[in-house]
mmCIF file with all atom_site columns, C-alpha atoms in Angstrom:
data_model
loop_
_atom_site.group_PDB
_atom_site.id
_atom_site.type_symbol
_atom_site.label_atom_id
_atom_site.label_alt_id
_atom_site.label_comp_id
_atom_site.label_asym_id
_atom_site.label_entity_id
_atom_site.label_seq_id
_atom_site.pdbx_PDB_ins_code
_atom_site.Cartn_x
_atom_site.Cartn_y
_atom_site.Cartn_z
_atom_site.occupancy
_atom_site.B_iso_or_equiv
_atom_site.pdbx_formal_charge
_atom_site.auth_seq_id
_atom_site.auth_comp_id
_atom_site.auth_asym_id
_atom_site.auth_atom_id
_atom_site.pdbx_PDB_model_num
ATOM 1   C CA . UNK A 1 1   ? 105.216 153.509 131.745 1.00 45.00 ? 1   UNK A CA 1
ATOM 2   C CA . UNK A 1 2   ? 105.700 155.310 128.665 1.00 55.00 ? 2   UNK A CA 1
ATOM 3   C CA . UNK A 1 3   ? 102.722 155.770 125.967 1.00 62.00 ? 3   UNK A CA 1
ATOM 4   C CA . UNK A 1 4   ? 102.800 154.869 122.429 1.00 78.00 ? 4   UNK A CA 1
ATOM 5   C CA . UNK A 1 5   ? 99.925  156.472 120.934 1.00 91.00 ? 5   UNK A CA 1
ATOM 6   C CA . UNK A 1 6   ? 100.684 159.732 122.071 1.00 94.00 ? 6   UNK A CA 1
ATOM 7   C CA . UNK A 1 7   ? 104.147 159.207 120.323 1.00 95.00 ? 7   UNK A CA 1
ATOM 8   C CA . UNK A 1 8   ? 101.857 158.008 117.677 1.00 94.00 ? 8   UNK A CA 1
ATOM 9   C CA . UNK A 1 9   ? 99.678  160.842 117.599 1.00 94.00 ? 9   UNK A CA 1
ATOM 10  C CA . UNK A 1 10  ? 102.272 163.744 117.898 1.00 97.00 ? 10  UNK A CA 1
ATOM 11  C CA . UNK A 1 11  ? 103.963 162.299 114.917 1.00 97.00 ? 11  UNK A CA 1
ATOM 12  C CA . UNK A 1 12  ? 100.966 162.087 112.644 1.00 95.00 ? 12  UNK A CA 1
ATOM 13  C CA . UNK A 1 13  ? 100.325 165.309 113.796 1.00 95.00 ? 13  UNK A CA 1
ATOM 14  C CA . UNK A 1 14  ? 103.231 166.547 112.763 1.00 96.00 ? 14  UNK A CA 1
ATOM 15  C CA . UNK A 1 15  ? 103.074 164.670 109.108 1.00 97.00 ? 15  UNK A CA 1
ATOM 16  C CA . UNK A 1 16  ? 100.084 166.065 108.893 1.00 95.00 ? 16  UNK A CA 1
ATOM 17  C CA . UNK A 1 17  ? 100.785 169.486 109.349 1.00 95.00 ? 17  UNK A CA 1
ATOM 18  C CA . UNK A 1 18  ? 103.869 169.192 106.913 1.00 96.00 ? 18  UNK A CA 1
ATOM 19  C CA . UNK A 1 19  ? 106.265 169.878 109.829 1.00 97.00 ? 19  UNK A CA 1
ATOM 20  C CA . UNK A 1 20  ? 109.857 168.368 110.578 1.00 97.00 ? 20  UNK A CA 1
ATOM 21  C CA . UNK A 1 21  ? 110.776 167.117 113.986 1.00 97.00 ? 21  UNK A CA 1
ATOM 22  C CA . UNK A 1 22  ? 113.124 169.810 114.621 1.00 97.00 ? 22  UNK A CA 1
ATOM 23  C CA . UNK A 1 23  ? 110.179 172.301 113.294 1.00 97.00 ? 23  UNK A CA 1
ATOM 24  C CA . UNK A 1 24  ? 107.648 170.864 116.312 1.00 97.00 ? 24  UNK A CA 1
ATOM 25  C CA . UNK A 1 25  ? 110.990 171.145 118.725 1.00 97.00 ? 25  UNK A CA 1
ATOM 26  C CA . UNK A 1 26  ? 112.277 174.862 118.028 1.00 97.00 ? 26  UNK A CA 1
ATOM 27  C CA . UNK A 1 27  ? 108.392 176.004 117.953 1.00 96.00 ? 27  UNK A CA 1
ATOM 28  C CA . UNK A 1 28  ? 107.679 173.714 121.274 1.00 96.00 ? 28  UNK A CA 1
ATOM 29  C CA . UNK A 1 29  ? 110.931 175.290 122.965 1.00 96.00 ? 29  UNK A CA 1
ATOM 30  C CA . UNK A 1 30  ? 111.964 171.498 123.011 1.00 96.00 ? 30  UNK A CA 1
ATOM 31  C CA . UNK A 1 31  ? 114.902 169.759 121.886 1.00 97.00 ? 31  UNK A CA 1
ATOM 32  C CA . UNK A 1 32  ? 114.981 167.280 118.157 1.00 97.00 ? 32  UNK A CA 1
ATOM 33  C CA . UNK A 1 33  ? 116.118 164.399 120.805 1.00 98.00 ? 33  UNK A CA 1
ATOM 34  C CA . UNK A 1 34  ? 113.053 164.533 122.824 1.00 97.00 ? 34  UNK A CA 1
ATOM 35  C CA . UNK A 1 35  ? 110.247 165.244 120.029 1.00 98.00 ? 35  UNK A CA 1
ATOM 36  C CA . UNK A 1 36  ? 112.549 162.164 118.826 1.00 97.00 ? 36  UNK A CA 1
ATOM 37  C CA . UNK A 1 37  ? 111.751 160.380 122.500 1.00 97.00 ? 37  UNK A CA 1
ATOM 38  C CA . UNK A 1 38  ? 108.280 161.764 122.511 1.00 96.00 ? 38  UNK A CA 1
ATOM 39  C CA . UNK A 1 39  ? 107.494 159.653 118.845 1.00 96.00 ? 39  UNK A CA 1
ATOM 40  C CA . UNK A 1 40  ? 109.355 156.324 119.885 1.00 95.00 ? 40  UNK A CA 1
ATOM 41  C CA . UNK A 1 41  ? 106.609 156.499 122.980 1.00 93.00 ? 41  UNK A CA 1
ATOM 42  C CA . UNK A 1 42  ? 109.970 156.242 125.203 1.00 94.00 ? 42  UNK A CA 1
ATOM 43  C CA . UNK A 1 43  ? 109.275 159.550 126.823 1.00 94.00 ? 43  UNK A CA 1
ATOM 44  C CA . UNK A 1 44  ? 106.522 162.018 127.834 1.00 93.00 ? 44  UNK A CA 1
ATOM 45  C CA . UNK A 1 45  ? 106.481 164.948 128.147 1.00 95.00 ? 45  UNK A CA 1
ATOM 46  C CA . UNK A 1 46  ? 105.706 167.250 131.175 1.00 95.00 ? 46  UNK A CA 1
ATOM 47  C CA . UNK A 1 47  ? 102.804 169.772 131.181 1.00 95.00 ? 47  UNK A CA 1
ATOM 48  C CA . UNK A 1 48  ? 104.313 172.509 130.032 1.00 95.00 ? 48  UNK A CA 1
ATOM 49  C CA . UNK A 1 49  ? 105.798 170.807 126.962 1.00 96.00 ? 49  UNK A CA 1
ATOM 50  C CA . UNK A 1 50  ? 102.246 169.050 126.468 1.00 96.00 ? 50  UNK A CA 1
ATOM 51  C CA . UNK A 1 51  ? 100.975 172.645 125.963 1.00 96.00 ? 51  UNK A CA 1
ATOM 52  C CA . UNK A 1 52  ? 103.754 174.133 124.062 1.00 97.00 ? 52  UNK A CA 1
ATOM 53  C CA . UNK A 1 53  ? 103.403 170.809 121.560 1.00 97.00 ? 53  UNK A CA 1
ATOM 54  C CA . UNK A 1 54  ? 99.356  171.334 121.353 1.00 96.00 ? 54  UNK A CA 1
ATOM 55  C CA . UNK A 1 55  ? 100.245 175.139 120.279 1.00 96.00 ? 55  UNK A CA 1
ATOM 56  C CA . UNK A 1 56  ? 103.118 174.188 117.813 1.00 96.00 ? 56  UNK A CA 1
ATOM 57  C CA . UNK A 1 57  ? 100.718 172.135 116.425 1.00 97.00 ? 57  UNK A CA 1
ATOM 58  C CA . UNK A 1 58  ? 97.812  174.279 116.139 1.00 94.00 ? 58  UNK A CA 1
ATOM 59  C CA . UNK A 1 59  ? 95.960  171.436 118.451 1.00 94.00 ? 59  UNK A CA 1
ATOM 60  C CA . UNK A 1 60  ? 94.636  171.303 121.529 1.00 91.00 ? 60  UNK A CA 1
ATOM 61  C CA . UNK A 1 61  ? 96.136  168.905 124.025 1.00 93.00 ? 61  UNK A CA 1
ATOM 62  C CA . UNK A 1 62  ? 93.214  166.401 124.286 1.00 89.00 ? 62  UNK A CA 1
ATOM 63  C CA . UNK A 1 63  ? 93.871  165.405 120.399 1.00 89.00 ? 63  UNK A CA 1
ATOM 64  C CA . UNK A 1 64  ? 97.454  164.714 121.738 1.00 93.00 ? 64  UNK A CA 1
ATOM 65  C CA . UNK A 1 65  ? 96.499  162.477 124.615 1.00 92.00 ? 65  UNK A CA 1
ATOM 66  C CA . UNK A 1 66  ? 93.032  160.744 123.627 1.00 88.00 ? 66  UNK A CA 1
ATOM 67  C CA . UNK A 1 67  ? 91.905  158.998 120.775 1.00 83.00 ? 67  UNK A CA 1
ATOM 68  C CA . UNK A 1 68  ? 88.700  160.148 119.103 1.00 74.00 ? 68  UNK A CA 1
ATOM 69  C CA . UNK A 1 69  ? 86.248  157.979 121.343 1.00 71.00 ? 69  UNK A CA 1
ATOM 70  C CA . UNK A 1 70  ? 88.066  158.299 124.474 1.00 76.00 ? 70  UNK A CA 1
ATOM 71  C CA . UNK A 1 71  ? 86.522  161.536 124.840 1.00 74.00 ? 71  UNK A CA 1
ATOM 72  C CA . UNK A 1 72  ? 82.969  162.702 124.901 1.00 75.00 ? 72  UNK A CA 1
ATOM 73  C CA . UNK A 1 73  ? 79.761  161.000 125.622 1.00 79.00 ? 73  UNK A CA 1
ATOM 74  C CA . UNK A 1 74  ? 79.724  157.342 126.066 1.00 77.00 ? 74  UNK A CA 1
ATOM 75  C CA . UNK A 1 75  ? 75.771  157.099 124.729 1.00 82.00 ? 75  UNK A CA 1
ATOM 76  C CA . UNK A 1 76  ? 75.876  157.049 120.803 1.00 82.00 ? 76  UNK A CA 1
ATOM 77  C CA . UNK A 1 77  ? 72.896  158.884 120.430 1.00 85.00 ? 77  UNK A CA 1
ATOM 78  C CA . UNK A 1 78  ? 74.011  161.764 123.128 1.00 85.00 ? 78  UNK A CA 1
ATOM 79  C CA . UNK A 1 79  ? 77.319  161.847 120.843 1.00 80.00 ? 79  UNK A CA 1
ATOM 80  C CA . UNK A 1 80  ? 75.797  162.305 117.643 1.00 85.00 ? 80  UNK A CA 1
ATOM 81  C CA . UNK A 1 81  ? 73.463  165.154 118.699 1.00 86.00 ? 81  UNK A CA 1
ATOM 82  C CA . UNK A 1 82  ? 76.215  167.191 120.545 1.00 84.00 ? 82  UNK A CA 1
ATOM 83  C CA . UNK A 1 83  ? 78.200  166.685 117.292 1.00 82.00 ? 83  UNK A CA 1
ATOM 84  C CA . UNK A 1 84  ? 75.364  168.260 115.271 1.00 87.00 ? 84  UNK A CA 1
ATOM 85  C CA . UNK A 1 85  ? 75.125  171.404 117.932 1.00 88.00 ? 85  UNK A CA 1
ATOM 86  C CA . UNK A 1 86  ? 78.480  172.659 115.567 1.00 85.00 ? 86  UNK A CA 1
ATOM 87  C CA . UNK A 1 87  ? 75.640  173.356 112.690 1.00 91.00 ? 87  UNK A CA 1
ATOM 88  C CA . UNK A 1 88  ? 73.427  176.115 115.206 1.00 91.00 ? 88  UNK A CA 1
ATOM 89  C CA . UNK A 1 89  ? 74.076  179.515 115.124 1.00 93.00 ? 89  UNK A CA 1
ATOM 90  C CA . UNK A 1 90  ? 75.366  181.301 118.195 1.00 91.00 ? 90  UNK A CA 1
ATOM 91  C CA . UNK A 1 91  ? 72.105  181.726 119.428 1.00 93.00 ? 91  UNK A CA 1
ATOM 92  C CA . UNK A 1 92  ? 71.003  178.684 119.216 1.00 93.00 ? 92  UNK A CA 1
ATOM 93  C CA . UNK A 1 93  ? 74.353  177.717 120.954 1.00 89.00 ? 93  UNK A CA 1
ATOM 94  C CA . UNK A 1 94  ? 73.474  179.927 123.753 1.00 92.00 ? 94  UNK A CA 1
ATOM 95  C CA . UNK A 1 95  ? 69.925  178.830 123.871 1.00 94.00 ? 95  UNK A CA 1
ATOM 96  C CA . UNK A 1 96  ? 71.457  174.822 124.432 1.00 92.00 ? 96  UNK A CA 1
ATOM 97  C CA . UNK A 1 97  ? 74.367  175.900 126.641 1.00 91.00 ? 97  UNK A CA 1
ATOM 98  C CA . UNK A 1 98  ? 71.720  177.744 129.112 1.00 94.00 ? 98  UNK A CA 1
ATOM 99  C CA . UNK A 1 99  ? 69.238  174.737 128.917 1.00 93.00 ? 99  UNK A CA 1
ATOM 100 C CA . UNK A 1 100 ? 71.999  172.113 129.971 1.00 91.00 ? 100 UNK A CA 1
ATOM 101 C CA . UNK A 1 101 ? 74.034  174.411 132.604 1.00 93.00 ? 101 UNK A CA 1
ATOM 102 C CA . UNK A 1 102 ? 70.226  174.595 134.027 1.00 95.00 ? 102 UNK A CA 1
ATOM 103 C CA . UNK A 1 103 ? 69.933  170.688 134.111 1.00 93.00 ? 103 UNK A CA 1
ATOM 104 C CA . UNK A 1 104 ? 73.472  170.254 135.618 1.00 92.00 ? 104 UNK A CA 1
ATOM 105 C CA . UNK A 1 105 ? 72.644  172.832 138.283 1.00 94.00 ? 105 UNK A CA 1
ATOM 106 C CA . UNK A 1 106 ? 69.155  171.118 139.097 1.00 94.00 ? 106 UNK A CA 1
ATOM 107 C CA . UNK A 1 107 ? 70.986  167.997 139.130 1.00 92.00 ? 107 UNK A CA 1
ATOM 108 C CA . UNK A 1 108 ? 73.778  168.736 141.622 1.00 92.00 ? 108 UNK A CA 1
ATOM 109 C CA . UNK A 1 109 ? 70.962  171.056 143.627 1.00 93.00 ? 109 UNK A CA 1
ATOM 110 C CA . UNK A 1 110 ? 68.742  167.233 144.330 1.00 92.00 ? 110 UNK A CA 1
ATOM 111 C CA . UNK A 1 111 ? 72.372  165.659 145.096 1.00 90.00 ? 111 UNK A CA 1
ATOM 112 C CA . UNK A 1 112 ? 72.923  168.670 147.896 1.00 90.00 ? 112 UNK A CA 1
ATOM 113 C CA . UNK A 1 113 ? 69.618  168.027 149.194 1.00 90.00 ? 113 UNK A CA 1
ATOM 114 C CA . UNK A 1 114 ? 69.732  164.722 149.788 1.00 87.00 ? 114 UNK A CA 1
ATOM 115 C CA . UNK A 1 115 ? 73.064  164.458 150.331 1.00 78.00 ? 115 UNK A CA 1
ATOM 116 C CA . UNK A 1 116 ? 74.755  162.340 147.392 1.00 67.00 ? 116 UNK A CA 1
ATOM 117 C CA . UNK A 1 117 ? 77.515  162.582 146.214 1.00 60.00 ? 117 UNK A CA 1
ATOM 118 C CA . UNK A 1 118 ? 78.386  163.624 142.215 1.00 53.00 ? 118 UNK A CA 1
#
């Protein structure tokens, strides 16, 4: 089963970024026929062209494969405040990152002990 968005999404990609089809092939080490493939959602490509497409592209590989909301926190609210971390300084980045890797770690420490799993 092939995927249309993707093909969807690398080509507005590629629009976007002003590039040709054979542009996104010779910088992905791909061939014009199958960025052409890729785009008409009759193909897909493997892992290693996945990559080599997200860094033609200057993109990472999740904006090829997942719309917007597919990705992230389900719970508005969570959404919206992890999208307003960007404004903190490093600091402050450092300061959240520490306080959630502690409630993850508290988290799966109750699972071990009574023996859930994640």
């Amino acid at each position: 089963m092939t995927d249309h968005k993707f093909g969807d999404r690398l080509a507005a990609l590629r629009k976007q970024r002003g590039l040709t089809q054979q542009a996104v092939a010779d910088a992905a080490g791909a061939h014009v026929t199958q960025i052409r493939r890729y785009e008409a959602g009759t193909s897909q490509p493997t892992l290693d062209v996945l990559r080599n497409l997200a860094l033609a592209l200057s993109t990472s590989a999740d904006s090829l494969l997942f719309d917007t909301d597919e990705r992230g926190p389900a719970n508005p609210s969570l959404r919206l405040r992890l999208v307003a971390l960007d404004q903190l300084d490093p600091d402050e980045h450092a300061a959240v990152l520490a306080m959630i890797e502690g409630a993850v770690l508290r988290h799966h420490a109750r699972q071990a002990l009574t023996g859930q799993a994640s």
